[in-house]
PDB file of C-alpha atoms in Angstrom:
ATOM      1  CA  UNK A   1      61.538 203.677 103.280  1.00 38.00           C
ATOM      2  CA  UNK A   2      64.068 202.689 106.097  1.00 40.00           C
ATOM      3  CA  UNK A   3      64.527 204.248 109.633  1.00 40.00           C
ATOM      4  CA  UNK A   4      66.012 202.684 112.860  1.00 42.00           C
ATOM      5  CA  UNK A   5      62.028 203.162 113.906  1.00 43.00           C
ATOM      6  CA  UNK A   6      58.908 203.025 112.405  1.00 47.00           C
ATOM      7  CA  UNK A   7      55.840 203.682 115.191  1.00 46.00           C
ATOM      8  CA  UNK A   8      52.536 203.730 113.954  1.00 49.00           C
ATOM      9  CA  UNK A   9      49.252 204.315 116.202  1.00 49.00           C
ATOM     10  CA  UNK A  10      46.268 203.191 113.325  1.00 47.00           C
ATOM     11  CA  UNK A  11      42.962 203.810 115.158  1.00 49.00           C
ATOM     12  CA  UNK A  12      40.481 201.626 113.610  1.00 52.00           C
ATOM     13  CA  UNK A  13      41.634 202.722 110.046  1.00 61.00           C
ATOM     14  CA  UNK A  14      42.652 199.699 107.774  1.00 75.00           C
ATOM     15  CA  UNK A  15      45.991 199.961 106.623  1.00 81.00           C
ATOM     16  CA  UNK A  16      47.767 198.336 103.701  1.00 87.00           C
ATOM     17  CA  UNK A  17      51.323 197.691 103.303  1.00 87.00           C
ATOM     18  CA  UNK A  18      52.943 198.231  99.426  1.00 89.00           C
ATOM     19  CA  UNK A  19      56.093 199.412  99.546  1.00 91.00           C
ATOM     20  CA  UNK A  20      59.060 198.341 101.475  1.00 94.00           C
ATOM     21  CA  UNK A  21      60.200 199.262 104.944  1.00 93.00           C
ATOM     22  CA  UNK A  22      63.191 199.148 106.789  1.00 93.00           C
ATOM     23  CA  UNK A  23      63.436 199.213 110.699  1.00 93.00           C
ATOM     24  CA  UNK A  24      65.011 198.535 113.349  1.00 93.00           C
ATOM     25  CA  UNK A  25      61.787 198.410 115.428  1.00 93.00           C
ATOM     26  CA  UNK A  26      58.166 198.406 113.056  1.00 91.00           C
ATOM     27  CA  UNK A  27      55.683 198.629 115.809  1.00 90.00           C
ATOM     28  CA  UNK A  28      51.460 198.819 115.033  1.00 85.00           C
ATOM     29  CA  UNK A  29      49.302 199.718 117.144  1.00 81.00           C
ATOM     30  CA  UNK A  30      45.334 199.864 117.549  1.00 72.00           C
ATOM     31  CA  UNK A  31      42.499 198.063 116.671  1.00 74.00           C
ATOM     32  CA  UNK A  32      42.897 197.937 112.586  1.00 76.00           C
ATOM     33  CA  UNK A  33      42.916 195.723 109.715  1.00 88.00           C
ATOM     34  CA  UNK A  34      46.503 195.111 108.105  1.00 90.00           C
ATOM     35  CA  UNK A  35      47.078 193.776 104.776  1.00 92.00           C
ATOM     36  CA  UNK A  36      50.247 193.720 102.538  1.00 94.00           C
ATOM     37  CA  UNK A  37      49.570 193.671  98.732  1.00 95.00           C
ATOM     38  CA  UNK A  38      53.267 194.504  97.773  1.00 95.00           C
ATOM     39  CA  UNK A  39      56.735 195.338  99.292  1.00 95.00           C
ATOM     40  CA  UNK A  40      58.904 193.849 101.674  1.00 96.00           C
ATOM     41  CA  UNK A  41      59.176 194.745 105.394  1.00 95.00           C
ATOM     42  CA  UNK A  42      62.718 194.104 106.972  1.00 96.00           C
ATOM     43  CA  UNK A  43      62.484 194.526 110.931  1.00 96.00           C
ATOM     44  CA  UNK A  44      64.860 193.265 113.802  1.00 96.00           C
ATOM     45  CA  UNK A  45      61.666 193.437 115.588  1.00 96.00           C
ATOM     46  CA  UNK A  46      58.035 193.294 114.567  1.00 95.00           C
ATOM     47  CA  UNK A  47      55.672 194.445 117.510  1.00 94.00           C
ATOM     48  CA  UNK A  48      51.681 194.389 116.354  1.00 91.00           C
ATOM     49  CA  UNK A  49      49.828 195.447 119.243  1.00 83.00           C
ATOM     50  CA  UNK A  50      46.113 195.567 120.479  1.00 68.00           C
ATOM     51  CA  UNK A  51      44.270 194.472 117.300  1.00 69.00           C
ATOM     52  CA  UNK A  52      41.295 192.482 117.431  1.00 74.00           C
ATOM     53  CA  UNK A  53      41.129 192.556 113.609  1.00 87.00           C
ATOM     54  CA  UNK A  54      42.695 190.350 111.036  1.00 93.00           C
ATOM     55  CA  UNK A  55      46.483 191.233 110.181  1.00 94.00           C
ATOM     56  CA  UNK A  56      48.586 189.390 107.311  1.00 95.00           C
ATOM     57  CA  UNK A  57      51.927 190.398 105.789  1.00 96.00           C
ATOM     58  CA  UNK A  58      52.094 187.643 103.905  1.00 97.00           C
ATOM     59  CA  UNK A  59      54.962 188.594 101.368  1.00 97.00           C
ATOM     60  CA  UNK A  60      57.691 186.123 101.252  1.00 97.00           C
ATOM     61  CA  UNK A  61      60.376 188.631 101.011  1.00 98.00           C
ATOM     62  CA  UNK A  62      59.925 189.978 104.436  1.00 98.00           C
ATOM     63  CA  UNK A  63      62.630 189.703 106.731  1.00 98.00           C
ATOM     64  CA  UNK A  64      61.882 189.730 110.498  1.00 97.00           C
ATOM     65  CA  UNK A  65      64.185 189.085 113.579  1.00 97.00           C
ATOM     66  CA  UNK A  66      61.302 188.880 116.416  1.00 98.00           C
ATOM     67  CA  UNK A  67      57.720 188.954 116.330  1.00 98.00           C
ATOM     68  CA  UNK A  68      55.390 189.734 119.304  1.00 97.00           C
ATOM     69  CA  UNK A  69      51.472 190.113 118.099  1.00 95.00           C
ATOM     70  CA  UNK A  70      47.910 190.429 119.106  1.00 94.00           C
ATOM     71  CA  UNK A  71      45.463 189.956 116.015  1.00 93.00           C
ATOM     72  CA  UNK A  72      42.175 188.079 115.054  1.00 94.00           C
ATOM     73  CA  UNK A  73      43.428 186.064 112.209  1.00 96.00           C
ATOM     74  CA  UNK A  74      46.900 186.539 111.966  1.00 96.00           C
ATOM     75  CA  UNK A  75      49.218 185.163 108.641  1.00 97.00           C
ATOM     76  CA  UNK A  76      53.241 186.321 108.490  1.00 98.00           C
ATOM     77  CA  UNK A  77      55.677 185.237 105.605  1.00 98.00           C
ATOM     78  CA  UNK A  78      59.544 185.312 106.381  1.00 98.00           C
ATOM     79  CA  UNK A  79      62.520 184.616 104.291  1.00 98.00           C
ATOM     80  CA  UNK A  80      64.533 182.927 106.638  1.00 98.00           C
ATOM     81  CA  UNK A  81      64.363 182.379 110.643  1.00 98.00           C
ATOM     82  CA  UNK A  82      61.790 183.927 113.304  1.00 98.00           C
ATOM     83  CA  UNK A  83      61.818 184.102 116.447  1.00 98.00           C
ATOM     84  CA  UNK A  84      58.128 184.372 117.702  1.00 98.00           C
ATOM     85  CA  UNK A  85      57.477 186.241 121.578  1.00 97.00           C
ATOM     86  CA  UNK A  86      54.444 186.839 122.812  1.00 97.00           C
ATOM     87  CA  UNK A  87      51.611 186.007 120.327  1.00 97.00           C
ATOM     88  CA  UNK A  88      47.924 185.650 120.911  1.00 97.00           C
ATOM     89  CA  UNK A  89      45.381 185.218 117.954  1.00 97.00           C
ATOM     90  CA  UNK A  90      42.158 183.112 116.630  1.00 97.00           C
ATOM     91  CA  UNK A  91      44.477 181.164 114.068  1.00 98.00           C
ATOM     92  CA  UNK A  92      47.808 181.920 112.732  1.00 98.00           C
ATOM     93  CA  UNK A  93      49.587 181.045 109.838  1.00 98.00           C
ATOM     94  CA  UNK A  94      53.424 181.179 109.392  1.00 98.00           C
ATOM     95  CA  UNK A  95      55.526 180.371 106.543  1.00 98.00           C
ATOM     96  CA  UNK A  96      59.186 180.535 107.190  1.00 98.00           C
ATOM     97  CA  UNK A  97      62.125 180.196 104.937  1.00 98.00           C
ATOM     98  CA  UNK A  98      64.452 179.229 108.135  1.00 98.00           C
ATOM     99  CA  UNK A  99      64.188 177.607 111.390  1.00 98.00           C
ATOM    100  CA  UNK A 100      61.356 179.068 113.639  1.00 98.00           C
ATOM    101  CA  UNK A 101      61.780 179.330 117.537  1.00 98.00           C
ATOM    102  CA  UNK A 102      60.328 181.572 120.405  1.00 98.00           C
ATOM    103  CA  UNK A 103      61.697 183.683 122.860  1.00 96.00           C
ATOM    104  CA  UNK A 104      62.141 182.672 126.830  1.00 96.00           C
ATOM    105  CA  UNK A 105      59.295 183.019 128.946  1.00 97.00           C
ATOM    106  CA  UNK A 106      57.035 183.889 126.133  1.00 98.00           C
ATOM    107  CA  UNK A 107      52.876 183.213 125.966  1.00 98.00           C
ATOM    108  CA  UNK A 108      51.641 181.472 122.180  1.00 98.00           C
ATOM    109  CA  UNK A 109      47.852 181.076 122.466  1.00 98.00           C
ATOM    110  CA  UNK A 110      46.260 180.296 119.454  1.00 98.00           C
ATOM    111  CA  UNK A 111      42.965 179.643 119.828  1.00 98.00           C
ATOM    112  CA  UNK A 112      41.850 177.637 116.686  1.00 98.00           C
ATOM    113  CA  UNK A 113      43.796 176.696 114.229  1.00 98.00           C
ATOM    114  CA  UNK A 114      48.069 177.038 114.484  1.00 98.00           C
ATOM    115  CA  UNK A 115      49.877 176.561 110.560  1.00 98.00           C
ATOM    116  CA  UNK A 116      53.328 176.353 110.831  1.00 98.00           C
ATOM    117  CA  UNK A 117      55.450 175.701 107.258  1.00 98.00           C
ATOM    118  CA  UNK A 118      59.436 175.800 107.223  1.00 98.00           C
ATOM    119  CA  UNK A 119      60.026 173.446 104.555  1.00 98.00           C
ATOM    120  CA  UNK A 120      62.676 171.184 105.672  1.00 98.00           C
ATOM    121  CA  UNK A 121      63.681 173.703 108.634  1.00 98.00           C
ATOM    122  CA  UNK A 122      63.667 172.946 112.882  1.00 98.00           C
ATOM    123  CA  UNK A 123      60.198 174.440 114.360  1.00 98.00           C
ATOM    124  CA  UNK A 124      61.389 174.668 118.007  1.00 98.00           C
ATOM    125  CA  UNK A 125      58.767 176.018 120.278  1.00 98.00           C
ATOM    126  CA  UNK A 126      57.465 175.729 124.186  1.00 97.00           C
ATOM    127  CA  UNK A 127      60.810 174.324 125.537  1.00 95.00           C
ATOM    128  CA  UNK A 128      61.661 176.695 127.766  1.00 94.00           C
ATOM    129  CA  UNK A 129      60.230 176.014 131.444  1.00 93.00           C
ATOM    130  CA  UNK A 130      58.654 179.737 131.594  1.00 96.00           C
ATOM    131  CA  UNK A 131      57.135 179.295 128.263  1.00 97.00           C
ATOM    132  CA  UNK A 132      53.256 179.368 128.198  1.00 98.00           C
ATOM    133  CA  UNK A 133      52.060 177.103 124.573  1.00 98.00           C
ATOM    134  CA  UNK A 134      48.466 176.528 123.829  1.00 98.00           C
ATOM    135  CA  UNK A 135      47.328 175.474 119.988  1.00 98.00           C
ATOM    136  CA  UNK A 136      43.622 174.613 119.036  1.00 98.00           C
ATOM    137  CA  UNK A 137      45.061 172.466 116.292  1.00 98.00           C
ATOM    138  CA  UNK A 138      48.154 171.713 114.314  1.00 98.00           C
ATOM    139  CA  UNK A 139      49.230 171.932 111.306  1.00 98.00           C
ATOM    140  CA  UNK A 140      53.016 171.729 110.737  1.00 98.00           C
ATOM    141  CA  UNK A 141      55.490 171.125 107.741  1.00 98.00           C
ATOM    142  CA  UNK A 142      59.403 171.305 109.073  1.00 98.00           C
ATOM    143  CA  UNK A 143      61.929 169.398 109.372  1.00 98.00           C
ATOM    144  CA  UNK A 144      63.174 168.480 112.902  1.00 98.00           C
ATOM    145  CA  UNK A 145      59.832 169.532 115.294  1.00 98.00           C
ATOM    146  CA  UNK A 146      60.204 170.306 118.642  1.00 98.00           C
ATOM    147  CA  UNK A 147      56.893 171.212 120.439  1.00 98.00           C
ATOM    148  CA  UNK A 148      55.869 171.393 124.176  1.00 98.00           C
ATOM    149  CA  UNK A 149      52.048 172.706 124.409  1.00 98.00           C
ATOM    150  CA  UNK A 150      50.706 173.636 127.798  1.00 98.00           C
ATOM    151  CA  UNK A 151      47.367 171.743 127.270  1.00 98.00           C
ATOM    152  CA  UNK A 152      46.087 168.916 125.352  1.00 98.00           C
ATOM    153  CA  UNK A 153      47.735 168.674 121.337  1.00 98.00           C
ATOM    154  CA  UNK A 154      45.277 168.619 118.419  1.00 98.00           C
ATOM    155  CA  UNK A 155      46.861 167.448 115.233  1.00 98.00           C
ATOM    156  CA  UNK A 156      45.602 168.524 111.811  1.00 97.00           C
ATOM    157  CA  UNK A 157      48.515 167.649 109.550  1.00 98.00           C
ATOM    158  CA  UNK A 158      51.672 166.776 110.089  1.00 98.00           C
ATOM    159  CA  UNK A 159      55.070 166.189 107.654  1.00 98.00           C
ATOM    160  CA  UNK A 160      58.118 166.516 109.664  1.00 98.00           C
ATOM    161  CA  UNK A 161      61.579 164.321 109.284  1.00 98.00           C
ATOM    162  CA  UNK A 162      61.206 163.905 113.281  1.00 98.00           C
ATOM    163  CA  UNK A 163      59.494 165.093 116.314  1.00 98.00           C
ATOM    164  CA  UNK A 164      59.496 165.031 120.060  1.00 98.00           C
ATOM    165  CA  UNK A 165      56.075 166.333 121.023  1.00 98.00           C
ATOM    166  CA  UNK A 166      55.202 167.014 125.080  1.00 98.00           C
ATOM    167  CA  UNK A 167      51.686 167.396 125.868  1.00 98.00           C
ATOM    168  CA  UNK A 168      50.193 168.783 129.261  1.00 98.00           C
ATOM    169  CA  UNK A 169      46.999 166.961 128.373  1.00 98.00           C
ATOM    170  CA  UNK A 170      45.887 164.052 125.348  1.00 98.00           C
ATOM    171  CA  UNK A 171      47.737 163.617 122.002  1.00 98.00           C
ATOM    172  CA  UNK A 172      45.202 162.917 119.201  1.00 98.00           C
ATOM    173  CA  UNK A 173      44.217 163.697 115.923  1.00 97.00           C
ATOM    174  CA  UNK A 174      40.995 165.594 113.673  1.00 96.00           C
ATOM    175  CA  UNK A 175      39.337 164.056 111.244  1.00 94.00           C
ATOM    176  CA  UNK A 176      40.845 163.433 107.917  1.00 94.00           C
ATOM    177  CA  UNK A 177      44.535 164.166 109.435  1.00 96.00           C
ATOM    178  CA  UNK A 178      47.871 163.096 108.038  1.00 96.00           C
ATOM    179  CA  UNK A 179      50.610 162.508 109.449  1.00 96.00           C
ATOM    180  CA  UNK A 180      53.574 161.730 108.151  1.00 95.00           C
ATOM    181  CA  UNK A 181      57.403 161.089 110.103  1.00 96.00           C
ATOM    182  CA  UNK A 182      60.535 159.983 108.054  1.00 95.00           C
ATOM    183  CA  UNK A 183      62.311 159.373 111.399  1.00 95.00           C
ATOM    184  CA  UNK A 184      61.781 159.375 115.276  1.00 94.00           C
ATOM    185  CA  UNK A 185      58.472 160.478 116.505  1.00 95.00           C
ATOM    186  CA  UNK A 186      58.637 161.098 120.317  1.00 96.00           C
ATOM    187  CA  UNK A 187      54.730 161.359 121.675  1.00 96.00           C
ATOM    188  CA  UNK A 188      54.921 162.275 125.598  1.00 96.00           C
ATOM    189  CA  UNK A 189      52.522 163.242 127.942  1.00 97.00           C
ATOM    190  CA  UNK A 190      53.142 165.357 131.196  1.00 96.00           C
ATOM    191  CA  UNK A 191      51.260 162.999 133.284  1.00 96.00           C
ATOM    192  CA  UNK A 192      50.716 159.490 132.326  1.00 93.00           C
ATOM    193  CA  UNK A 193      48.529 158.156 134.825  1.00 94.00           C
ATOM    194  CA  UNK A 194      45.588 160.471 132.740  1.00 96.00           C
ATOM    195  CA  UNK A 195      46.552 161.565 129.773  1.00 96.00           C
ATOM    196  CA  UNK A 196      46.206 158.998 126.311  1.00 95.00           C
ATOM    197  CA  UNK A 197      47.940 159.562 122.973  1.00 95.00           C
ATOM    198  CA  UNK A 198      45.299 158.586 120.107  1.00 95.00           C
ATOM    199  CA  UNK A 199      46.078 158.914 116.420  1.00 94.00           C
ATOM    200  CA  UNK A 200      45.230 157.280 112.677  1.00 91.00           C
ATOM    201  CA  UNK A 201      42.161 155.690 113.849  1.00 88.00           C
ATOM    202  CA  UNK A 202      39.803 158.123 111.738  1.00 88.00           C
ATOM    203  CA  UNK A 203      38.727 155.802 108.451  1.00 88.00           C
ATOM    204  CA  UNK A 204      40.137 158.725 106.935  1.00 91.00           C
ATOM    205  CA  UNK A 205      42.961 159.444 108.723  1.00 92.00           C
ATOM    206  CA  UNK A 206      46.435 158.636 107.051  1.00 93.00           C
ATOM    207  CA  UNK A 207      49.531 157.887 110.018  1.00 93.00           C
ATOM    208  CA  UNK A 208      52.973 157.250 108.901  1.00 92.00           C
ATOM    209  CA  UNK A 209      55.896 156.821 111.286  1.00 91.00           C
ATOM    210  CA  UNK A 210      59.126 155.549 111.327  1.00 91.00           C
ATOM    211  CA  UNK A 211      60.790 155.260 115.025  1.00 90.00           C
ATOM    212  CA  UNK A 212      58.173 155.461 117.685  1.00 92.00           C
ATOM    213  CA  UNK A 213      58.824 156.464 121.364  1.00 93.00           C
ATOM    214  CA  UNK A 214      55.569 156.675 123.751  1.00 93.00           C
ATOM    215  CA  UNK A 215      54.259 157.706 127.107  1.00 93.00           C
ATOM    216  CA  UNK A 216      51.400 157.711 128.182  1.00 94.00           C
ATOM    217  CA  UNK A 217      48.355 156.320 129.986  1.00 92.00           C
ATOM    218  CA  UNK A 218      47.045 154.288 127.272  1.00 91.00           C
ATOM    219  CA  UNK A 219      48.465 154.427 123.313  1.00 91.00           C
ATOM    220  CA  UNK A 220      46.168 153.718 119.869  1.00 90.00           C
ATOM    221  CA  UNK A 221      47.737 153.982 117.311  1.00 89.00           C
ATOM    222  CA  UNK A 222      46.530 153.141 113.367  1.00 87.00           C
ATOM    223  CA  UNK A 223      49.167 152.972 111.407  1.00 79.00           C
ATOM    224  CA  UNK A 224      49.016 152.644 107.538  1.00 65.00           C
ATOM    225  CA  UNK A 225      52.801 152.127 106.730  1.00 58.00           C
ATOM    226  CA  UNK A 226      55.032 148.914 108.060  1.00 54.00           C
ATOM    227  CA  UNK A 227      58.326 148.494 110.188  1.00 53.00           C
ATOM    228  CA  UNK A 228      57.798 151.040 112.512  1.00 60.00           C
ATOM    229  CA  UNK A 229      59.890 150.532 115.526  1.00 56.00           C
ATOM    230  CA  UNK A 230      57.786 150.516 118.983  1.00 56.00           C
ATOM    231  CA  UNK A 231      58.770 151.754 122.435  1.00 56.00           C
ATOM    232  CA  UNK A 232      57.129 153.100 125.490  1.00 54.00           C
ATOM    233  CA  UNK A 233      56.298 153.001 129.298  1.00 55.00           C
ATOM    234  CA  UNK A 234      52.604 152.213 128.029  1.00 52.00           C
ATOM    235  CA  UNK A 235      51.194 150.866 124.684  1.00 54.00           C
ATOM    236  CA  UNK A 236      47.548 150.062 124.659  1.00 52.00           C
ATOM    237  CA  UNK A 237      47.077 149.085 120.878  1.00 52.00           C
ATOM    238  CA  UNK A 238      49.311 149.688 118.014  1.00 51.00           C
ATOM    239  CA  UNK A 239      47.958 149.024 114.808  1.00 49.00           C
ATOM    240  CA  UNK A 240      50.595 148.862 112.152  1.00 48.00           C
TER     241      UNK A 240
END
């Protein structure tokens, strides 16, 4: 099915997705349940409006330029690169077959848990000065990771080949997280009279990092690998 436009208004029905669509525009709107069994949706832009329910076109195949959405519990697949706009959910999960960025001046507010997987591709997201970035917590697989949140960062898991991180509020870590940087990690905190950066000292927790920059207030850091390179404005205890 292909069309430069593909509008649908879906009440409170549930809809499922199992065939494939092509559009310039695929917009959904209303408060429903979206699934995608089968098929492959190609869209220059993906607008899912207004739900409150849980949405996931999860199909690897799909191809889409922009995505701006308002869901519950939201999960999108992609071949290759995404842009992401305005997005609002309870968690969201995105795995990406290119390099994932967002718009300019765009809101991300993910209330619980944020997934982000693009293999060994950038995840670039928050660094425009408009942009608006809150996360619950973190989860993120990519390659070079570029992240400014709005608030305090959360991290869950964490496997990137480097990352510059800017916080408007403390850097730390769940229980049980693992993190895991080949090269540079960059930890920074918008104000660093305040704000602390605390990671790997869970009994549980598993922190590996090769080239470390820091700012902060005050810096723990329990590290389980050796060699890492230290710098900083401010480094309370690192544990190595």
């Amino acid at each position: 099915w292909s069309s430069d436009v593909c509008s649908s208004d879906l009440g409170t029905e549930s809809f499922s997705v199992s065939q494939d669509i092509t559009a310039a525009l695929i917009s959904f709107d209303g408060d429903s349940q979206i699934i995608q069994p089968s098929g492959t949706i190609t869209a220059t832009t993906l607008d899912l409006l207004d739900s409150a329910t849980n949405i996931t076109l999860g199909q690897v195949t799909n191809d889409f330029g922009s995505v701006t959405a308002t869901a519950n519990n939201l999960t999108l697949a992609d071949t290759n690169a995404i842009q992401l706009n305005n997005i609002t959910a309870s968690s969201f999960t995105l795995t990406a077959g290119g390099n994932v960025t967002d718009g300019t001046n765009v809101t991300i507010s993910i209330a619980n848990s944020a997934t982000f997987n693009a293999g060994a591709n950038a995840i670039t997201l928050g660094n425009d000065a408009g942009d608006t970035v809150n996360f619950g917590t973190l989860d993120i697989t990519g390659g070079a990771v570029t992240l400014t949140e709005s608030s305090g960062s959360s991290i869950d898991n964490l496997s990137a080949s480097s990352i510059t991180l800017n916080s408007a509020g403390h850097i730390t870590d769940t229980t049980n997280a693992t993190i895991s940087v080949t090269g540079t990690a960059d930890l920074s905190v918008t104000d660093n009279t305040i704000y602390d950066i605390i990671l790997g000292e869970g009994v549980s927790d598993s922190l590996a990092l090769g080239n470390v920059r820091v700012d902060a207030r005050d810096v723990d850091l329990t590290e389980q690998s050796s060699g890492t390179n230290f710098t900083g404005t401010k480094i309370g205890r690192a544990h190595v």
